Amino acid sequence: MTVDQIPAPAGATAPGRGGRAGGDRPRTSMTTRRHRAFYMFASPWIIGFLLLTIVPMAYALWLSLTTYDGISPHWRFIGLANYRELFADSVTWDALGRAGLFAVTSVPLSIVAGLGLAVLVNRPIRARGLFRTLLYLPAVVPPVGAGLAFKSLFDQNSGAANGVLNIFGIDALGWLADPYARYVLLMTVLWAAGNVMIISLAGLQDVPRELHEAARIDGAGAWRTFRSITVPLLSPVLLFQTVTGVIASVQTIMPLLLAAEPTTGGVTAIPQSNYMYMMHVFAEYFALGRYGYASALLWVLFVLILIVTGLIFKFTSGVVFYNVDPEAKK
């Protein structure tokens, strides 16, 4: 009789025949408890994501297929009519073009300004912590407060900006009107560059000093070291700032806050150069009451952001260097 032919004891189950060894039960129980704990701790975020993101997005998608105006109970399902009107609307495309131009100009400016400030406050200088705090403070000011402050600062009649110009004998400028309104909007972006600075500063802290020392020994100057060592190692941080900056720039509401006139009756007070995509959405929602059409605008913007983000990742895949392979499987 061979070993395989020895009969199993009574009550025992042979391995590989649907049975489970007694020693596996505690391990399975521990795995179950870990899964249960994970979902218990993650459940607040999951519930919030479903109720505050997925459900509103689904509701907006449904609205985009209707003529609902937010008040009247008389509405009807019109299918893709709002989307067809959207793609044929020149005002929509002009507003989208201005939003894209604003993103192309504001995101690089904010990244360069934030990185420059991070390099400065990363040096061993006195009161370095105080300078970091002062440069970061504008980033924590609420957008409404920042917009009202800039509106007062650049007011044509009583603003401090025109007061400075008057000292030099220059006539007062209409900063909040075309063609200067776009520059005021860019100033608000640069004013809050402390947010980019603090993220870049965290990335600079992670750059090994040994590489800089080796570069200096090889005779590399400060600019060559920064360009060949610091920037490549900061590329994941710069990619993150680019993606989040593009998303934030096309969704900005600052032109509403900088408008020279109140916008309760619409957005006609906003200068043409600052009439961007979200301003058009605001006008359709609150000025014209076209909830269905405005929801279609938001869904098109969502899809465009997904496409642009995917293109950014695709075209930067060869120039972004990670300390750990992001595709590695653990």
mmCIF file of C-alpha atoms in Angstrom:
data_model
loop_
_atom_site.group_PDB
_atom_site.id
_atom_site.type_symbol
_atom_site.label_atom_id
_atom_site.label_comp_id
_atom_site.label_asym_id
_atom_site.label_seq_id
_atom_site.Cartn_x
_atom_site.Cartn_y
_atom_site.Cartn_z
ATOM 1 C CA MET A 1 0.000 0.000 0.000
ATOM 2 C CA THR A 2 1.396 3.355 -1.040
ATOM 3 C CA VAL A 3 1.210 6.595 0.924
ATOM 4 C CA ASP A 4 -1.594 7.899 -1.330
ATOM 5 C CA GLN A 5 -3.659 4.787 -0.569
ATOM 6 C CA ILE A 6 -3.581 5.239 3.207
ATOM 7 C CA PRO A 7 -7.150 6.026 4.285
ATOM 8 C CA ALA A 8 -7.711 9.398 5.936
ATOM 9 C CA PRO A 9 -8.843 9.440 9.571
ATOM 10 C CA ALA A 10 -12.527 9.669 10.256
ATOM 11 C CA GLY A 11 -13.869 13.220 10.036
ATOM 12 C CA ALA A 12 -10.865 14.498 8.083
ATOM 13 C CA THR A 13 -11.115 15.963 4.593
ATOM 14 C CA ALA A 14 -8.380 15.440 2.066
ATOM 15 C CA PRO A 15 -6.661 18.624 0.823
ATOM 16 C CA GLY A 16 -7.580 19.662 -2.723
ATOM 17 C CA ARG A 17 -11.086 18.150 -2.481
ATOM 18 C CA GLY A 18 -13.014 21.177 -1.350
ATOM 19 C CA GLY A 19 -11.743 20.978 2.211
ATOM 20 C CA ARG A 20 -9.772 23.589 4.125
ATOM 21 C CA ALA A 21 -7.011 22.914 6.557
ATOM 22 C CA GLY A 22 -7.747 23.891 10.130
ATOM 23 C CA GLY A 23 -4.726 26.191 10.211
ATOM 24 C CA ASP A 24 -6.153 28.387 7.419
ATOM 25 C CA ARG A 25 -9.172 29.509 9.423
ATOM 26 C CA PRO A 26 -7.443 32.165 11.571
ATOM 27 C CA ARG A 27 -5.715 33.588 8.482
ATOM 28 C CA THR A 28 -8.990 33.852 6.571
ATOM 29 C CA SER A 29 -10.663 35.420 9.577
ATOM 30 C CA MET A 30 -7.866 38.000 9.867
ATOM 31 C CA THR A 31 -8.179 38.862 6.159
ATOM 32 C CA THR A 32 -11.924 39.319 6.538
ATOM 33 C CA ARG A 33 -11.441 41.578 9.547
ATOM 34 C CA ARG A 34 -8.917 43.682 7.630
ATOM 35 C CA HIS A 35 -11.274 44.089 4.680
ATOM 36 C CA ARG A 36 -14.105 44.979 7.019
ATOM 37 C CA ALA A 37 -11.969 47.574 8.806
ATOM 38 C CA PHE A 38 -10.848 49.087 5.501
ATOM 39 C CA TYR A 39 -14.381 49.569 4.221
ATOM 40 C CA MET A 40 -15.538 50.851 7.604
ATOM 41 C CA PHE A 41 -12.887 53.602 7.651
ATOM 42 C CA ALA A 42 -13.348 54.367 3.937
ATOM 43 C CA SER A 43 -17.145 54.393 4.098
ATOM 44 C CA PRO A 44 -17.490 58.137 4.989
ATOM 45 C CA TRP A 45 -15.528 59.088 1.879
ATOM 46 C CA ILE A 46 -17.326 56.521 -0.278
ATOM 47 C CA ILE A 47 -20.755 57.695 0.881
ATOM 48 C CA GLY A 48 -19.770 61.346 0.439
ATOM 49 C CA PHE A 49 -18.386 60.644 -3.029
ATOM 50 C CA LEU A 50 -21.583 58.889 -4.077
ATOM 51 C CA LEU A 51 -23.990 61.460 -2.607
ATOM 52 C CA LEU A 52 -22.031 64.651 -3.324
ATOM 53 C CA THR A 53 -20.343 63.768 -6.630
ATOM 54 C CA ILE A 54 -21.877 60.847 -8.501
ATOM 55 C CA VAL A 55 -25.515 61.691 -7.762
ATOM 56 C CA PRO A 56 -25.204 65.415 -8.684
ATOM 57 C CA MET A 57 -23.307 64.531 -11.852
ATOM 58 C CA ALA A 58 -25.977 62.026 -12.832
ATOM 59 C CA TYR A 59 -28.679 64.597 -12.092
ATOM 60 C CA ALA A 60 -26.866 67.215 -14.183
ATOM 61 C CA LEU A 61 -26.589 64.722 -17.028
ATOM 62 C CA TRP A 62 -30.326 64.164 -16.878
ATOM 63 C CA LEU A 63 -30.978 67.922 -16.793
ATOM 64 C CA SER A 64 -28.791 68.391 -19.855
ATOM 65 C CA LEU A 65 -31.311 66.317 -21.791
ATOM 66 C CA THR A 66 -34.292 68.471 -20.799
ATOM 67 C CA THR A 67 -35.620 72.036 -21.040
ATOM 68 C CA TYR A 68 -35.832 72.468 -17.255
ATOM 69 C CA ASP A 69 -35.466 76.099 -16.092
ATOM 70 C CA GLY A 70 -35.294 75.521 -12.346
ATOM 71 C CA ILE A 71 -38.744 76.985 -11.601
ATOM 72 C CA SER A 72 -41.449 75.959 -14.011
ATOM 73 C CA PRO A 73 -42.925 72.468 -13.638
ATOM 74 C CA HIS A 74 -43.483 72.398 -17.387
ATOM 75 C CA TRP A 75 -40.407 70.899 -18.957
ATOM 76 C CA ARG A 76 -39.807 68.206 -21.508
ATOM 77 C CA PHE A 77 -37.190 65.726 -22.581
ATOM 78 C CA ILE A 78 -35.352 66.933 -25.712
ATOM 79 C CA GLY A 79 -32.489 64.438 -25.956
ATOM 80 C CA LEU A 80 -29.267 65.867 -27.377
ATOM 81 C CA ALA A 81 -30.768 69.150 -28.556
ATOM 82 C CA ASN A 82 -28.851 71.144 -25.922
ATOM 83 C CA TYR A 83 -25.580 69.598 -27.063
ATOM 84 C CA ARG A 84 -26.328 70.344 -30.704
ATOM 85 C CA GLU A 85 -27.069 73.955 -29.824
ATOM 86 C CA LEU A 86 -23.902 74.113 -27.725
ATOM 87 C CA PHE A 87 -21.617 73.010 -30.526
ATOM 88 C CA ALA A 88 -23.231 75.505 -32.903
ATOM 89 C CA ASP A 89 -23.005 78.431 -30.459
ATOM 90 C CA SER A 90 -20.152 80.823 -31.301
ATOM 91 C CA VAL A 91 -20.396 82.500 -27.875
ATOM 92 C CA THR A 92 -19.641 79.164 -26.221
ATOM 93 C CA TRP A 93 -16.587 78.540 -28.374
ATOM 94 C CA ASP A 94 -15.290 82.077 -27.830
ATOM 95 C CA ALA A 95 -15.662 81.685 -24.073
ATOM 96 C CA LEU A 96 -13.924 78.309 -24.204
ATOM 97 C CA GLY A 97 -11.079 79.807 -26.226
ATOM 98 C CA ARG A 98 -10.587 82.572 -23.655
ATOM 99 C CA ALA A 99 -10.557 79.988 -20.874
ATOM 100 C CA GLY A 100 -7.941 77.968 -22.745
ATOM 101 C CA LEU A 101 -5.804 81.054 -23.343
ATOM 102 C CA PHE A 102 -6.051 81.967 -19.675
ATOM 103 C CA ALA A 103 -4.944 78.450 -18.694
ATOM 104 C CA VAL A 104 -1.998 78.522 -21.118
ATOM 105 C CA THR A 105 -0.769 81.833 -19.683
ATOM 106 C CA SER A 106 -1.662 81.607 -15.987
ATOM 107 C CA VAL A 107 -0.511 78.056 -15.234
ATOM 108 C CA PRO A 108 3.108 78.488 -16.465
ATOM 109 C CA LEU A 109 3.334 81.893 -14.772
ATOM 110 C CA SER A 110 2.132 80.557 -11.433
ATOM 111 C CA ILE A 111 4.415 77.501 -11.611
ATOM 112 C CA VAL A 112 7.483 79.576 -12.484
ATOM 113 C CA ALA A 113 6.697 82.158 -9.796
ATOM 114 C CA GLY A 114 6.011 79.506 -7.158
ATOM 115 C CA LEU A 115 9.138 77.530 -8.028
ATOM 116 C CA GLY A 116 11.263 80.686 -7.947
ATOM 117 C CA LEU A 117 9.936 81.604 -4.513
ATOM 118 C CA ALA A 118 10.497 78.045 -3.299
ATOM 119 C CA VAL A 119 14.138 78.144 -4.416
ATOM 120 C CA LEU A 120 14.647 81.463 -2.617
ATOM 121 C CA VAL A 121 13.125 80.396 0.716
ATOM 122 C CA ASN A 122 14.899 77.034 0.538
ATOM 123 C CA ARG A 123 18.254 78.756 0.965
ATOM 124 C CA PRO A 124 19.824 78.997 4.461
ATOM 125 C CA ILE A 125 18.833 82.601 5.248
ATOM 126 C CA ARG A 126 17.748 84.315 8.452
ATOM 127 C CA ALA A 127 14.060 84.275 9.365
ATOM 128 C CA ARG A 128 13.448 81.717 6.646
ATOM 129 C CA GLY A 129 10.334 80.432 8.378
ATOM 130 C CA LEU A 130 8.912 83.960 8.593
ATOM 131 C CA PHE A 131 9.441 84.560 4.881
ATOM 132 C CA ARG A 132 7.798 81.238 4.041
ATOM 133 C CA THR A 133 4.789 82.136 6.158
ATOM 134 C CA LEU A 134 4.413 85.615 4.683
ATOM 135 C CA LEU A 135 4.676 84.351 1.105
ATOM 136 C CA TYR A 136 2.156 81.589 1.754
ATOM 137 C CA LEU A 137 -0.443 83.773 3.518
ATOM 138 C CA PRO A 138 -2.080 85.103 0.299
ATOM 139 C CA ALA A 139 -2.840 81.530 -0.762
ATOM 140 C CA VAL A 140 -5.082 80.955 2.272
ATOM 141 C CA VAL A 141 -7.179 84.100 1.703
ATOM 142 C CA PRO A 142 -10.677 83.093 0.479
ATOM 143 C CA PRO A 143 -11.275 83.857 -3.223
ATOM 144 C CA VAL A 144 -14.130 86.216 -2.375
ATOM 145 C CA GLY A 145 -11.906 88.288 -0.095
ATOM 146 C CA ALA A 146 -9.073 88.296 -2.629
ATOM 147 C CA GLY A 147 -11.405 89.358 -5.444
ATOM 148 C CA LEU A 148 -12.912 92.205 -3.439
ATOM 149 C CA ALA A 149 -9.461 93.359 -2.336
ATOM 150 C CA PHE A 150 -8.193 93.495 -5.926
ATOM 151 C CA LYS A 151 -11.402 95.187 -7.017
ATOM 152 C CA SER A 152 -10.797 97.952 -4.490
ATOM 153 C CA LEU A 153 -7.103 98.142 -5.310
ATOM 154 C CA PHE A 154 -7.696 98.638 -9.044
ATOM 155 C CA ASP A 155 -10.824 100.796 -8.841
ATOM 156 C CA GLN A 156 -10.601 103.554 -11.423
ATOM 157 C CA ASN A 157 -11.737 106.326 -9.077
ATOM 158 C CA SER A 158 -10.395 105.403 -5.657
ATOM 159 C CA GLY A 159 -7.976 102.523 -6.224
ATOM 160 C CA ALA A 160 -4.404 102.587 -4.949
ATOM 161 C CA ALA A 161 -3.060 101.489 -8.354
ATOM 162 C CA ASN A 162 -4.246 104.690 -10.043
ATOM 163 C CA GLY A 163 -3.045 106.659 -7.023
ATOM 164 C CA VAL A 164 0.481 105.438 -7.696
ATOM 165 C CA LEU A 165 0.135 106.339 -11.380
ATOM 166 C CA ASN A 166 -1.009 109.851 -10.474
ATOM 167 C CA ILE A 167 2.220 110.387 -8.537
ATOM 168 C CA PHE A 168 4.137 109.930 -11.772
ATOM 169 C CA GLY A 169 1.726 112.106 -13.758
ATOM 170 C CA ILE A 170 -0.003 109.199 -15.548
ATOM 171 C CA ASP A 171 -3.740 109.397 -16.134
ATOM 172 C CA ALA A 172 -5.983 106.958 -14.312
ATOM 173 C CA LEU A 173 -6.613 103.677 -16.113
ATOM 174 C CA GLY A 174 -9.746 101.595 -16.234
ATOM 175 C CA TRP A 175 -8.097 98.501 -14.812
ATOM 176 C CA LEU A 176 -11.334 96.528 -14.497
ATOM 177 C CA ALA A 177 -12.352 97.134 -18.112
ATOM 178 C CA ASP A 178 -10.859 96.048 -21.428
ATOM 179 C CA PRO A 179 -8.034 95.822 -22.339
ATOM 180 C CA TYR A 180 -6.505 95.822 -18.832
ATOM 181 C CA ALA A 181 -8.937 93.457 -17.090
ATOM 182 C CA ARG A 182 -7.075 90.347 -18.262
ATOM 183 C CA TYR A 183 -3.853 91.596 -16.651
ATOM 184 C CA VAL A 184 -5.577 92.209 -13.326
ATOM 185 C CA LEU A 185 -6.869 88.637 -13.471
ATOM 186 C CA LEU A 186 -3.328 87.341 -14.029
ATOM 187 C CA MET A 187 -2.138 89.412 -11.068
ATOM 188 C CA THR A 188 -4.632 87.638 -8.819
ATOM 189 C CA VAL A 189 -3.164 84.312 -9.932
ATOM 190 C CA LEU A 190 0.417 85.406 -9.246
ATOM 191 C CA TRP A 191 -0.597 86.918 -5.919
ATOM 192 C CA ALA A 192 -1.666 83.455 -4.723
ATOM 193 C CA ALA A 193 1.492 81.721 -5.979
ATOM 194 C CA GLY A 194 2.300 80.746 -2.392
ATOM 195 C CA ASN A 195 0.236 77.594 -2.865
ATOM 196 C CA VAL A 196 2.528 76.496 -5.685
ATOM 197 C CA MET A 197 5.527 77.622 -3.650
ATOM 198 C CA ILE A 198 4.756 75.398 -0.673
ATOM 199 C CA ILE A 199 4.312 72.312 -2.880
ATOM 200 C CA SER A 200 7.521 73.052 -4.802
ATOM 201 C CA LEU A 201 9.324 73.611 -1.509
ATOM 202 C CA ALA A 202 8.272 70.171 -0.324
ATOM 203 C CA GLY A 203 9.657 68.733 -3.555
ATOM 204 C CA LEU A 204 12.955 70.595 -3.132
ATOM 205 C CA GLN A 205 13.352 69.102 0.332
ATOM 206 C CA ASP A 206 13.294 65.660 -1.271
ATOM 207 C CA VAL A 207 16.156 66.367 -3.715
ATOM 208 C CA PRO A 208 19.315 64.590 -2.432
ATOM 209 C CA ARG A 209 22.090 67.028 -1.528
ATOM 210 C CA GLU A 210 24.677 64.498 -2.649
ATOM 211 C CA LEU A 211 23.688 65.065 -6.270
ATOM 212 C CA HIS A 212 24.211 68.816 -5.963
ATOM 213 C CA GLU A 213 27.573 68.278 -4.290
ATOM 214 C CA ALA A 214 28.631 65.880 -7.033
ATOM 215 C CA ALA A 215 27.589 68.399 -9.673
ATOM 216 C CA ARG A 216 29.634 71.139 -8.012
ATOM 217 C CA ILE A 217 32.658 68.850 -7.859
ATOM 218 C CA ASP A 218 32.256 68.203 -11.602
ATOM 219 C CA GLY A 219 32.300 71.960 -12.197
ATOM 220 C CA ALA A 220 28.585 72.495 -12.941
ATOM 221 C CA GLY A 221 27.267 75.968 -12.209
ATOM 222 C CA ALA A 222 24.105 76.850 -10.284
ATOM 223 C CA TRP A 223 21.932 77.137 -13.388
ATOM 224 C CA ARG A 224 23.229 73.873 -14.904
ATOM 225 C CA THR A 225 22.677 72.076 -11.591
ATOM 226 C CA PHE A 226 19.160 73.444 -11.335
ATOM 227 C CA ARG A 227 18.325 72.568 -14.942
ATOM 228 C CA SER A 228 19.904 69.094 -15.033
ATOM 229 C CA ILE A 229 19.271 67.840 -11.490
ATOM 230 C CA THR A 230 16.648 69.842 -9.619
ATOM 231 C CA VAL A 231 14.054 70.212 -12.374
ATOM 232 C CA PRO A 232 14.100 66.532 -13.477
ATOM 233 C CA LEU A 233 13.707 65.385 -9.866
ATOM 234 C CA LEU A 234 10.862 67.890 -9.419
ATOM 235 C CA SER A 235 9.087 66.760 -12.588
ATOM 236 C CA PRO A 236 6.385 64.734 -10.746
ATOM 237 C CA VAL A 237 5.609 67.800 -8.617
ATOM 238 C CA LEU A 238 5.538 70.048 -11.687
ATOM 239 C CA LEU A 239 3.227 67.586 -13.466
ATOM 240 C CA PHE A 240 0.850 67.607 -10.504
ATOM 241 C CA GLN A 241 0.835 71.408 -10.438
ATOM 242 C CA THR A 242 0.229 71.563 -14.183
ATOM 243 C CA VAL A 243 -2.770 69.237 -14.077
ATOM 244 C CA THR A 244 -4.379 70.840 -11.028
ATOM 245 C CA GLY A 245 -3.582 74.327 -12.343
ATOM 246 C CA VAL A 246 -5.268 73.680 -15.690
ATOM 247 C CA ILE A 247 -8.362 72.294 -13.980
ATOM 248 C CA ALA A 248 -8.561 75.252 -11.580
ATOM 249 C CA SER A 249 -7.908 77.884 -14.252
ATOM 250 C CA VAL A 250 -10.750 76.823 -16.549
ATOM 251 C CA GLN A 251 -13.118 76.796 -13.557
ATOM 252 C CA THR A 252 -12.134 80.171 -12.119
ATOM 253 C CA ILE A 253 -14.869 82.502 -10.861
ATOM 254 C CA MET A 254 -12.562 85.453 -10.187
ATOM 255 C CA PRO A 255 -13.905 87.521 -13.154
ATOM 256 C CA LEU A 256 -17.268 87.617 -11.368
ATOM 257 C CA LEU A 257 -15.621 89.053 -8.260
ATOM 258 C CA LEU A 258 -13.557 91.570 -10.243
ATOM 259 C CA ALA A 259 -16.497 92.917 -12.245
ATOM 260 C CA ALA A 260 -16.756 96.690 -11.979
ATOM 261 C CA GLU A 261 -20.549 96.492 -11.751
ATOM 262 C CA PRO A 262 -22.795 94.079 -9.813
ATOM 263 C CA THR A 263 -23.682 90.948 -11.750
ATOM 264 C CA THR A 264 -27.058 90.155 -10.166
ATOM 265 C CA GLY A 265 -28.836 90.695 -13.463
ATOM 266 C CA GLY A 266 -26.367 88.658 -15.507
ATOM 267 C CA VAL A 267 -22.718 88.841 -16.420
ATOM 268 C CA THR A 268 -22.880 91.725 -18.864
ATOM 269 C CA ALA A 269 -20.656 93.801 -16.559
ATOM 270 C CA ILE A 270 -17.753 91.418 -17.050
ATOM 271 C CA PRO A 271 -15.234 92.664 -19.642
ATOM 272 C CA GLN A 272 -15.208 90.700 -22.868
ATOM 273 C CA SER A 273 -11.613 89.537 -22.328
ATOM 274 C CA ASN A 274 -12.621 87.927 -19.003
ATOM 275 C CA TYR A 275 -15.882 86.416 -20.259
ATOM 276 C CA MET A 276 -14.690 82.821 -20.070
ATOM 277 C CA TYR A 277 -16.399 79.458 -20.067
ATOM 278 C CA MET A 278 -17.545 79.428 -16.441
ATOM 279 C CA MET A 279 -18.890 82.947 -16.847
ATOM 280 C CA HIS A 280 -20.985 81.660 -19.739
ATOM 281 C CA VAL A 281 -22.225 78.795 -17.557
ATOM 282 C CA PHE A 282 -23.093 81.274 -14.811
ATOM 283 C CA ALA A 283 -25.049 83.415 -17.264
ATOM 284 C CA GLU A 284 -27.017 80.439 -18.589
ATOM 285 C CA TYR A 285 -27.820 79.161 -15.087
ATOM 286 C CA PHE A 286 -28.661 82.306 -13.113
ATOM 287 C CA ALA A 287 -29.310 85.028 -15.695
ATOM 288 C CA LEU A 288 -31.278 83.073 -18.296
ATOM 289 C CA GLY A 289 -32.516 80.181 -16.154
ATOM 290 C CA ARG A 290 -31.567 77.563 -18.732
ATOM 291 C CA TYR A 291 -30.634 74.771 -16.365
ATOM 292 C CA GLY A 292 -30.657 72.115 -19.062
ATOM 293 C CA TYR A 293 -28.347 74.018 -21.407
ATOM 294 C CA ALA A 294 -26.006 75.060 -18.579
ATOM 295 C CA SER A 295 -25.778 71.442 -17.390
ATOM 296 C CA ALA A 296 -24.801 70.427 -20.919
ATOM 297 C CA LEU A 297 -22.066 73.090 -20.816
ATOM 298 C CA LEU A 298 -20.710 71.641 -17.576
ATOM 299 C CA TRP A 299 -20.718 68.097 -18.909
ATOM 300 C CA VAL A 300 -18.828 69.179 -22.027
ATOM 301 C CA LEU A 301 -16.299 70.938 -19.799
ATOM 302 C CA PHE A 302 -15.921 67.765 -17.715
ATOM 303 C CA VAL A 303 -15.185 65.682 -20.800
ATOM 304 C CA LEU A 304 -12.739 68.284 -22.119
ATOM 305 C CA ILE A 305 -10.875 68.310 -18.797
ATOM 306 C CA LEU A 306 -10.577 64.526 -18.949
ATOM 307 C CA ILE A 307 -9.200 64.713 -22.492
ATOM 308 C CA VAL A 308 -6.727 67.493 -21.680
ATOM 309 C CA THR A 309 -5.539 65.689 -18.545
ATOM 310 C CA GLY A 310 -5.014 62.494 -20.517
ATOM 311 C CA LEU A 311 -3.040 64.365 -23.182
ATOM 312 C CA ILE A 312 -0.852 65.993 -20.515
ATOM 313 C CA PHE A 313 -0.024 62.608 -19.027
ATOM 314 C CA LYS A 314 0.617 61.142 -22.468
ATOM 315 C CA PHE A 315 2.987 63.846 -23.719
ATOM 316 C CA THR A 316 4.869 64.153 -20.417
ATOM 317 C CA SER A 317 5.393 60.439 -19.824
ATOM 318 C CA GLY A 318 8.921 60.613 -21.264
ATOM 319 C CA VAL A 319 10.067 63.652 -19.284
ATOM 320 C CA VAL A 320 8.694 62.871 -15.827
ATOM 321 C CA PHE A 321 11.079 60.899 -13.636
ATOM 322 C CA TYR A 322 9.890 59.018 -10.565
ATOM 323 C CA ASN A 323 12.061 57.733 -7.743
ATOM 324 C CA VAL A 324 9.791 54.693 -7.696
ATOM 325 C CA ASP A 325 8.250 53.226 -10.828
ATOM 326 C CA PRO A 326 4.532 54.192 -10.643
ATOM 327 C CA GLU A 327 3.644 51.142 -12.739
ATOM 328 C CA ALA A 328 5.446 48.709 -10.468
ATOM 329 C CA LYS A 329 3.234 46.055 -8.943
ATOM 330 C CA LYS A 330 3.751 45.227 -5.296
#
